[in-house]
Amino acid sequence: MGIVAGLDSSPDFTRIVVCDSDTGAVLRQGYAPHPLESPEGGGRPADVDPQAWLLSLGEAAGGGLLEGVQAIGVSAQANAVVPLDAQGNTVRPALVGGDKRSQVAAADLIDALGGREAWAQAVGSVPQTAQPVTKLRWLARSEPEAAARTAVLLQAHDWLVWQLLGRPVRRTTDRGGASGTGYWSAATGAYRPDLVELALGHQVVLPEVIGPAEAAGTTPEGLLISAGTGETQAAAFGLGIGLGDAVVSLGASGSVMAVHTEPLVDQSGMITALADATGMHLPVVTTLNAVRTLRGTAELLGVPDLESLSELAMKSTPGSHGLVLLPYLEGERTPNLPHTAGTLAGLRRESMRPEHLARAAFEGMLCGLADALDVLRLRGVDVRRVFLLGAAAELPAVQAAAPALFGTQVVVPQPADYAAMGAARQAAWALGVSRGALDPRTPPAWQGAVAQVLEPGEELAVGQAVRQQFVSVREQTHPGAL
């Protein structure tokens, strides 16, 4: 069919991949950081002038990168909300996902609707600091004049798509992006305008939610722009995950998501019921402590980096000579223990060695993520293999322990721009559907990620014993937390 491009606007940079629309092979790539300061200067770190996203997009696309491209897909950082006035101008800089100012607003909103269960039933998630709905409550309380002028709400990828199309009257989004807002339900496929009013104080115009294979429009030059989606959904689409697959992301905090056939309503609020970029569902469970556990342990042991910590941990054995670390260093979300601290159990004279503590840190981190996996499994989500993402996934200590602790095959994909590739795949799908060459229910079959595959093998029984040791300590320390 030709060539397509995927554009990923992350919190720090724009990355573009140009791909063969039939196979997904990457033909060209572009990259540019966002300007350090917004074009109008200043602003708090949590405030970002969205024009910065356009500037880095233009730079990344320089040198004729998009020459011959027939369709573009856009993915962008999750939870960044752009408030517009009635004329389509930004009321204030965008409020981005990492903004922590809305913590009080999240608690206010939970109470205002009648508790966590009420929110889970309404939109499949309980308000969190990152979500747009809590930013709206913060805006109404902290900047009432800006809140009063807000007439339209777009997320980052919606705004970029709208700009690429020349700011048309019609504004669109996709199910994936909408499902993270806190005012759209993946279960009903509809907005809850009453929740926007609860947060912001008045009604606003919300973008039309279009299907995964629909085009948002065509540029004056005839370039098709697909629906776009959030970075999480785009990365899952770029990886090519399907039913039976879960993705475990190792950042400072951790997340576990899996493809599922239906939305999950979780009264505890541990599951966020996102929609994916294909028409399926993407339940997500997060932990507050992943790689930060390893970094903290490295600092405690005086080890210079995570590679050295991994090397040290490999000198120990599974079970860390009885040491068990509950890695709740920042409190924890799964289980819901926001005010707790970490616990080191099983100290004996023979276990008080650096290599055993190093191993306990890796096992504690992975067991915490296995707890998150179990939250999904216990709700009927099928997990037959786990994709492990993040720089820490390359560490030997992670690869040695993960398959047996997760109890399943572990796939470690080679580092690549999966969000940008997912956006490109969406563009190829919309292009194919527009030409009658592809089914709107079946995305293009692109070649899968190049990956290392790890099996639990003979270590499975040992790994499950280590996992049980972790669960026992968790239950003794925090009875009934999960």
Tab-separated table of C-alpha atoms in Angstrom, residues 189-470:
chain	number	residue	atom	x	y	z
A	189	GLY	CA	-18.410	3.486	25.467
A	190	ALA	CA	-19.797	6.859	26.537
A	191	TYR	CA	-18.704	10.055	28.261
A	192	ARG	CA	-19.937	11.047	31.696
A	193	PRO	CA	-20.408	14.824	31.227
A	194	ASP	CA	-21.770	14.994	34.773
A	195	LEU	CA	-18.320	14.007	36.066
A	196	VAL	CA	-16.681	16.786	34.024
A	197	GLU	CA	-19.175	19.193	35.606
A	198	LEU	CA	-18.487	17.717	39.055
A	199	ALA	CA	-14.760	18.391	38.553
A	200	LEU	CA	-14.706	21.641	36.556
A	201	GLY	CA	-17.971	23.235	37.611
A	202	HIS	CA	-19.587	23.439	34.167
A	203	GLN	CA	-20.074	21.535	30.918
A	204	VAL	CA	-17.537	21.645	28.061
A	205	VAL	CA	-17.205	20.286	24.521
A	206	LEU	CA	-15.486	16.888	24.447
A	207	PRO	CA	-13.894	15.305	21.354
A	208	GLU	CA	-15.840	12.726	19.348
A	209	VAL	CA	-14.640	9.178	20.084
A	210	ILE	CA	-13.993	7.437	16.758
A	211	GLY	CA	-13.239	3.774	16.025
A	212	PRO	CA	-9.731	2.247	16.021
A	213	ALA	CA	-9.529	1.997	12.223
A	214	GLU	CA	-11.280	5.286	11.436
A	215	ALA	CA	-9.471	8.309	10.076
A	216	ALA	CA	-9.647	11.556	12.022
A	217	GLY	CA	-9.436	13.361	8.700
A	218	THR	CA	-7.212	14.329	5.792
A	219	THR	CA	-4.791	17.250	5.631
A	220	PRO	CA	-5.135	19.862	2.857
A	221	GLU	CA	-2.214	18.042	1.166
A	222	GLY	CA	-4.191	14.771	1.143
A	223	LEU	CA	-2.338	13.075	4.002
A	224	LEU	CA	-4.614	10.752	6.021
A	225	ILE	CA	-4.426	11.191	9.814
A	226	SER	CA	-5.643	8.217	11.876
A	227	ALA	CA	-7.477	8.409	15.207
A	228	GLY	CA	-4.332	8.538	17.332
A	229	THR	CA	-4.111	7.054	20.831
A	230	GLY	CA	-2.312	7.241	24.163
A	231	GLU	CA	1.302	6.172	24.540
A	232	THR	CA	0.409	3.048	26.565
A	233	GLN	CA	-2.082	1.791	23.975
A	234	ALA	CA	0.266	2.624	21.096
A	235	ALA	CA	3.150	0.697	22.685
A	236	ALA	CA	0.905	-2.349	23.215
A	237	PHE	CA	-0.206	-2.138	19.565
A	238	GLY	CA	3.371	-1.723	18.379
A	239	LEU	CA	4.467	-4.783	20.340
A	240	GLY	CA	1.657	-6.773	18.760
A	241	ILE	CA	0.279	-8.183	22.010
A	242	GLY	CA	-3.005	-10.069	21.972
A	243	LEU	CA	-5.181	-12.259	24.156
A	244	GLY	CA	-3.058	-14.261	26.607
A	245	ASP	CA	-0.344	-11.592	26.700
A	246	ALA	CA	0.573	-9.255	29.532
A	247	VAL	CA	3.113	-6.439	29.552
A	248	VAL	CA	5.153	-5.700	32.674
A	249	SER	CA	6.892	-2.310	32.521
A	250	LEU	CA	9.852	-1.701	34.776
A	251	GLY	CA	10.143	2.003	35.420
A	252	ALA	CA	10.773	3.691	38.778
A	253	SER	CA	7.255	2.447	39.436
A	254	GLY	CA	5.830	-0.611	37.716
A	255	SER	CA	2.775	-1.424	35.655
A	256	VAL	CA	1.102	-4.596	34.466
A	257	MET	CA	-1.406	-4.582	31.625
A	258	ALA	CA	-3.049	-7.337	29.620
A	259	VAL	CA	-5.384	-7.637	26.674
A	260	HIS	CA	-8.873	-8.730	27.682
A	261	THR	CA	-12.186	-9.184	25.916
A	262	GLU	CA	-14.270	-7.064	28.295
A	263	PRO	CA	-13.853	-4.116	30.678
A	264	LEU	CA	-13.231	-4.999	34.305
A	265	VAL	CA	-15.028	-3.149	37.088
A	266	ASP	CA	-12.843	-3.387	40.171
A	267	GLN	CA	-14.432	-2.050	43.359
A	268	SER	CA	-11.044	-1.813	45.109
A	269	GLY	CA	-9.749	0.561	42.446
A	270	MET	CA	-6.567	-1.459	41.905
A	271	ILE	CA	-7.501	-2.084	38.251
A	272	THR	CA	-7.797	0.824	35.810
A	273	ALA	CA	-10.095	-0.287	32.992
A	274	LEU	CA	-8.490	1.196	29.880
A	275	ALA	CA	-9.557	0.487	26.315
A	276	ASP	CA	-6.859	-0.526	23.838
A	277	ALA	CA	-6.176	0.687	20.289
A	278	THR	CA	-7.924	-2.259	18.573
A	279	GLY	CA	-11.423	-2.400	20.075
A	280	MET	CA	-10.430	-4.695	22.947
A	281	HIS	CA	-9.717	-3.802	26.575
A	282	LEU	CA	-6.488	-3.164	28.451
A	283	PRO	CA	-6.869	-3.509	32.234
A	284	VAL	CA	-3.862	-1.988	34.017
A	285	VAL	CA	-2.543	-2.518	37.540
A	286	THR	CA	0.277	-0.325	38.814
A	287	THR	CA	2.800	-0.622	41.625
A	288	LEU	CA	4.604	2.369	43.086
A	289	ASN	CA	7.883	0.533	43.549
A	290	ALA	CA	9.865	-1.162	40.815
A	291	VAL	CA	13.308	0.059	39.705
A	292	ARG	CA	13.348	2.580	42.592
A	293	THR	CA	13.653	-0.509	44.834
A	294	LEU	CA	16.815	-1.541	42.982
A	295	ARG	CA	18.267	1.975	43.009
A	296	GLY	CA	17.643	2.341	46.742
A	297	THR	CA	19.307	-1.005	47.437
A	298	ALA	CA	22.291	-0.095	45.258
A	299	GLU	CA	22.748	3.133	47.229
A	300	LEU	CA	22.453	1.292	50.556
A	301	LEU	CA	25.079	-1.248	49.512
A	302	GLY	CA	27.377	1.370	47.970
A	303	VAL	CA	27.106	-0.246	44.547
A	304	PRO	CA	27.666	2.189	41.630
A	305	ASP	CA	24.918	1.066	39.242
A	306	LEU	CA	22.180	-1.495	38.583
A	307	GLU	CA	24.477	-3.682	36.475
A	308	SER	CA	26.768	-4.061	39.494
A	309	LEU	CA	23.780	-4.759	41.752
A	310	SER	CA	22.649	-7.474	39.332
A	311	GLU	CA	26.128	-8.998	39.305
A	312	LEU	CA	26.123	-9.028	43.113
A	313	ALA	CA	22.644	-10.590	43.267
A	314	MET	CA	23.727	-13.416	40.961
A	315	LYS	CA	26.217	-14.505	43.658
A	316	SER	CA	23.260	-15.367	45.894
A	317	THR	CA	20.708	-18.137	45.299
A	318	PRO	CA	16.907	-18.169	44.775
A	319	GLY	CA	15.231	-17.223	48.039
A	320	SER	CA	18.111	-14.942	49.091
A	321	HIS	CA	19.016	-17.193	52.043
A	322	GLY	CA	15.629	-16.460	53.610
A	323	LEU	CA	15.681	-12.682	53.158
A	324	VAL	CA	12.360	-11.239	51.984
A	325	LEU	CA	11.975	-7.579	51.009
A	326	LEU	CA	8.478	-6.092	50.801
A	327	PRO	CA	9.498	-3.181	48.547
A	328	TYR	CA	6.879	-0.649	49.635
A	329	LEU	CA	9.399	2.186	49.839
A	330	GLU	CA	7.006	4.904	48.614
A	331	GLY	CA	3.920	3.354	50.177
A	332	GLU	CA	2.138	1.093	47.709
A	333	ARG	CA	-0.869	1.081	45.439
A	334	THR	CA	-1.029	-2.698	44.832
A	335	PRO	CA	-1.778	-3.648	47.564
A	336	ASN	CA	-3.419	-0.374	48.591
A	337	LEU	CA	-1.074	0.666	51.411
A	338	PRO	CA	-0.406	4.355	50.717
A	339	HIS	CA	1.168	5.156	54.083
A	340	THR	CA	3.217	2.038	54.735
A	341	ALA	CA	6.985	1.487	54.442
A	342	GLY	CA	9.142	-1.352	53.173
A	343	THR	CA	9.883	-4.421	55.286
A	344	LEU	CA	12.980	-6.611	55.377
A	345	ALA	CA	12.229	-9.990	56.959
A	346	GLY	CA	14.188	-13.201	57.562
A	347	LEU	CA	17.388	-11.667	58.897
A	348	ARG	CA	19.782	-14.278	60.255
A	349	ARG	CA	23.491	-14.043	60.799
A	350	GLU	CA	24.218	-16.106	57.664
A	351	SER	CA	21.853	-14.046	55.492
A	352	MET	CA	23.406	-10.685	56.414
A	353	ARG	CA	25.555	-10.433	53.311
A	354	PRO	CA	25.398	-7.858	50.471
A	355	GLU	CA	24.666	-10.444	47.775
A	356	HIS	CA	21.605	-11.771	49.634
A	357	LEU	CA	20.141	-8.285	50.113
A	358	ALA	CA	20.814	-7.533	46.436
A	359	ARG	CA	18.972	-10.721	45.425
A	360	ALA	CA	16.118	-9.944	47.836
A	361	ALA	CA	15.666	-6.547	46.148
A	362	PHE	CA	15.251	-8.156	42.709
A	363	GLU	CA	12.951	-10.860	44.064
A	364	GLY	CA	10.910	-8.341	46.068
A	365	MET	CA	10.425	-6.083	43.057
A	366	LEU	CA	9.372	-8.980	40.826
A	367	CYS	CA	7.108	-10.536	43.483
A	368	GLY	CA	5.374	-7.167	43.870
A	369	LEU	CA	4.734	-7.192	40.117
A	370	ALA	CA	3.607	-10.836	40.330
A	371	ASP	CA	1.036	-9.658	42.911
A	372	ALA	CA	-0.187	-7.143	40.313
A	373	LEU	CA	-0.363	-9.913	37.692
A	374	ASP	CA	-2.422	-12.012	40.103
A	375	VAL	CA	-4.923	-9.173	40.538
A	376	LEU	CA	-5.672	-9.560	36.818
A	377	ARG	CA	-5.530	-13.356	36.804
A	378	LEU	CA	-8.001	-13.569	39.665
A	379	ARG	CA	-10.435	-11.497	37.603
A	380	GLY	CA	-10.311	-14.009	34.759
A	381	VAL	CA	-7.606	-12.407	32.615
A	382	ASP	CA	-5.662	-15.076	30.737
A	383	VAL	CA	-1.872	-14.632	31.039
A	384	ARG	CA	0.188	-17.155	29.068
A	385	ARG	CA	3.252	-14.999	28.434
A	386	VAL	CA	4.663	-11.785	29.822
A	387	PHE	CA	6.452	-9.086	27.805
A	388	LEU	CA	9.042	-7.415	30.036
A	389	LEU	CA	9.846	-3.788	29.145
A	390	GLY	CA	12.297	-1.207	30.445
A	391	ALA	CA	16.080	-0.960	30.680
A	392	ALA	CA	16.085	-3.129	33.839
A	393	ALA	CA	14.564	-6.006	31.821
A	394	GLU	CA	18.040	-6.528	30.323
A	395	LEU	CA	19.656	-7.180	33.733
A	396	PRO	CA	20.750	-10.825	34.249
A	397	ALA	CA	19.270	-10.924	37.772
A	398	VAL	CA	15.849	-9.901	36.388
A	399	GLN	CA	15.991	-12.409	33.547
A	400	ALA	CA	17.131	-15.209	35.855
A	401	ALA	CA	14.260	-14.750	38.320
A	402	ALA	CA	11.282	-13.383	36.347
A	403	PRO	CA	10.021	-16.503	34.490
A	404	ALA	CA	9.883	-18.687	37.607
A	405	LEU	CA	8.388	-15.929	39.810
A	406	PHE	CA	5.754	-14.988	37.213
A	407	GLY	CA	5.127	-18.663	36.465
A	408	THR	CA	5.068	-18.152	32.721
A	409	GLN	CA	7.129	-17.567	29.595
A	410	VAL	CA	8.837	-14.166	29.618
A	411	VAL	CA	9.568	-12.253	26.406
A	412	VAL	CA	12.174	-9.458	26.484
A	413	PRO	CA	11.783	-7.427	23.277
A	414	GLN	CA	14.756	-5.580	21.868
A	415	PRO	CA	14.600	-1.858	22.677
A	416	ALA	CA	12.623	-0.047	19.963
A	417	ASP	CA	10.188	2.835	19.526
A	418	TYR	CA	7.119	0.687	20.138
A	419	ALA	CA	4.733	3.607	20.754
A	420	ALA	CA	5.748	5.256	17.469
A	421	MET	CA	5.509	1.878	15.703
A	422	GLY	CA	2.031	1.348	17.153
A	423	ALA	CA	0.987	4.764	15.873
A	424	ALA	CA	2.347	3.857	12.420
A	425	ARG	CA	0.476	0.541	12.477
A	426	GLN	CA	-2.736	2.417	13.289
A	427	ALA	CA	-2.054	4.734	10.326
A	428	ALA	CA	-1.576	1.714	8.036
A	429	TRP	CA	-4.864	0.249	9.293
A	430	ALA	CA	-6.830	3.444	8.673
A	431	LEU	CA	-5.196	3.837	5.262
A	432	GLY	CA	-6.038	0.244	4.296
A	433	VAL	CA	-9.653	0.600	5.454
A	434	SER	CA	-10.050	3.888	3.561
A	435	ARG	CA	-8.945	2.080	0.382
A	436	GLY	CA	-11.065	-1.005	0.992
A	437	ALA	CA	-7.955	-3.170	1.373
A	438	LEU	CA	-8.272	-3.932	5.128
A	439	ASP	CA	-11.111	-4.973	7.431
A	440	PRO	CA	-11.954	-2.367	10.108
A	441	ARG	CA	-12.097	-5.230	12.644
A	442	THR	CA	-8.651	-6.686	11.808
A	443	PRO	CA	-5.456	-4.641	12.048
A	444	PRO	CA	-2.593	-5.194	9.595
A	445	ALA	CA	-0.436	-8.208	10.493
A	446	TRP	CA	2.991	-6.690	10.998
A	447	GLN	CA	6.101	-8.652	11.907
A	448	GLY	CA	6.423	-9.079	15.676
A	449	ALA	CA	9.066	-7.555	17.904
A	450	VAL	CA	12.523	-9.140	17.838
A	451	ALA	CA	12.815	-10.623	21.309
A	452	GLN	CA	14.583	-12.949	23.695
A	453	VAL	CA	12.286	-15.688	25.048
A	454	LEU	CA	12.849	-17.041	28.568
A	455	GLU	CA	11.100	-20.144	29.941
A	456	PRO	CA	10.566	-21.018	33.639
A	457	GLY	CA	11.805	-24.564	32.943
A	458	GLU	CA	13.152	-26.522	35.894
A	459	GLU	CA	13.308	-23.378	38.031
A	460	LEU	CA	9.502	-23.100	38.194
A	461	ALA	CA	9.059	-25.027	41.473
A	462	VAL	CA	11.879	-23.096	43.159
A	463	GLY	CA	10.484	-19.794	41.907
A	464	GLN	CA	7.011	-20.561	43.160
A	465	ALA	CA	8.460	-21.431	46.584
A	466	VAL	CA	10.222	-18.044	46.660
A	467	ARG	CA	6.969	-16.386	45.663
A	468	GLN	CA	5.117	-18.186	48.455
A	469	GLN	CA	7.732	-17.015	50.936
A	470	PHE	CA	7.059	-13.422	49.817
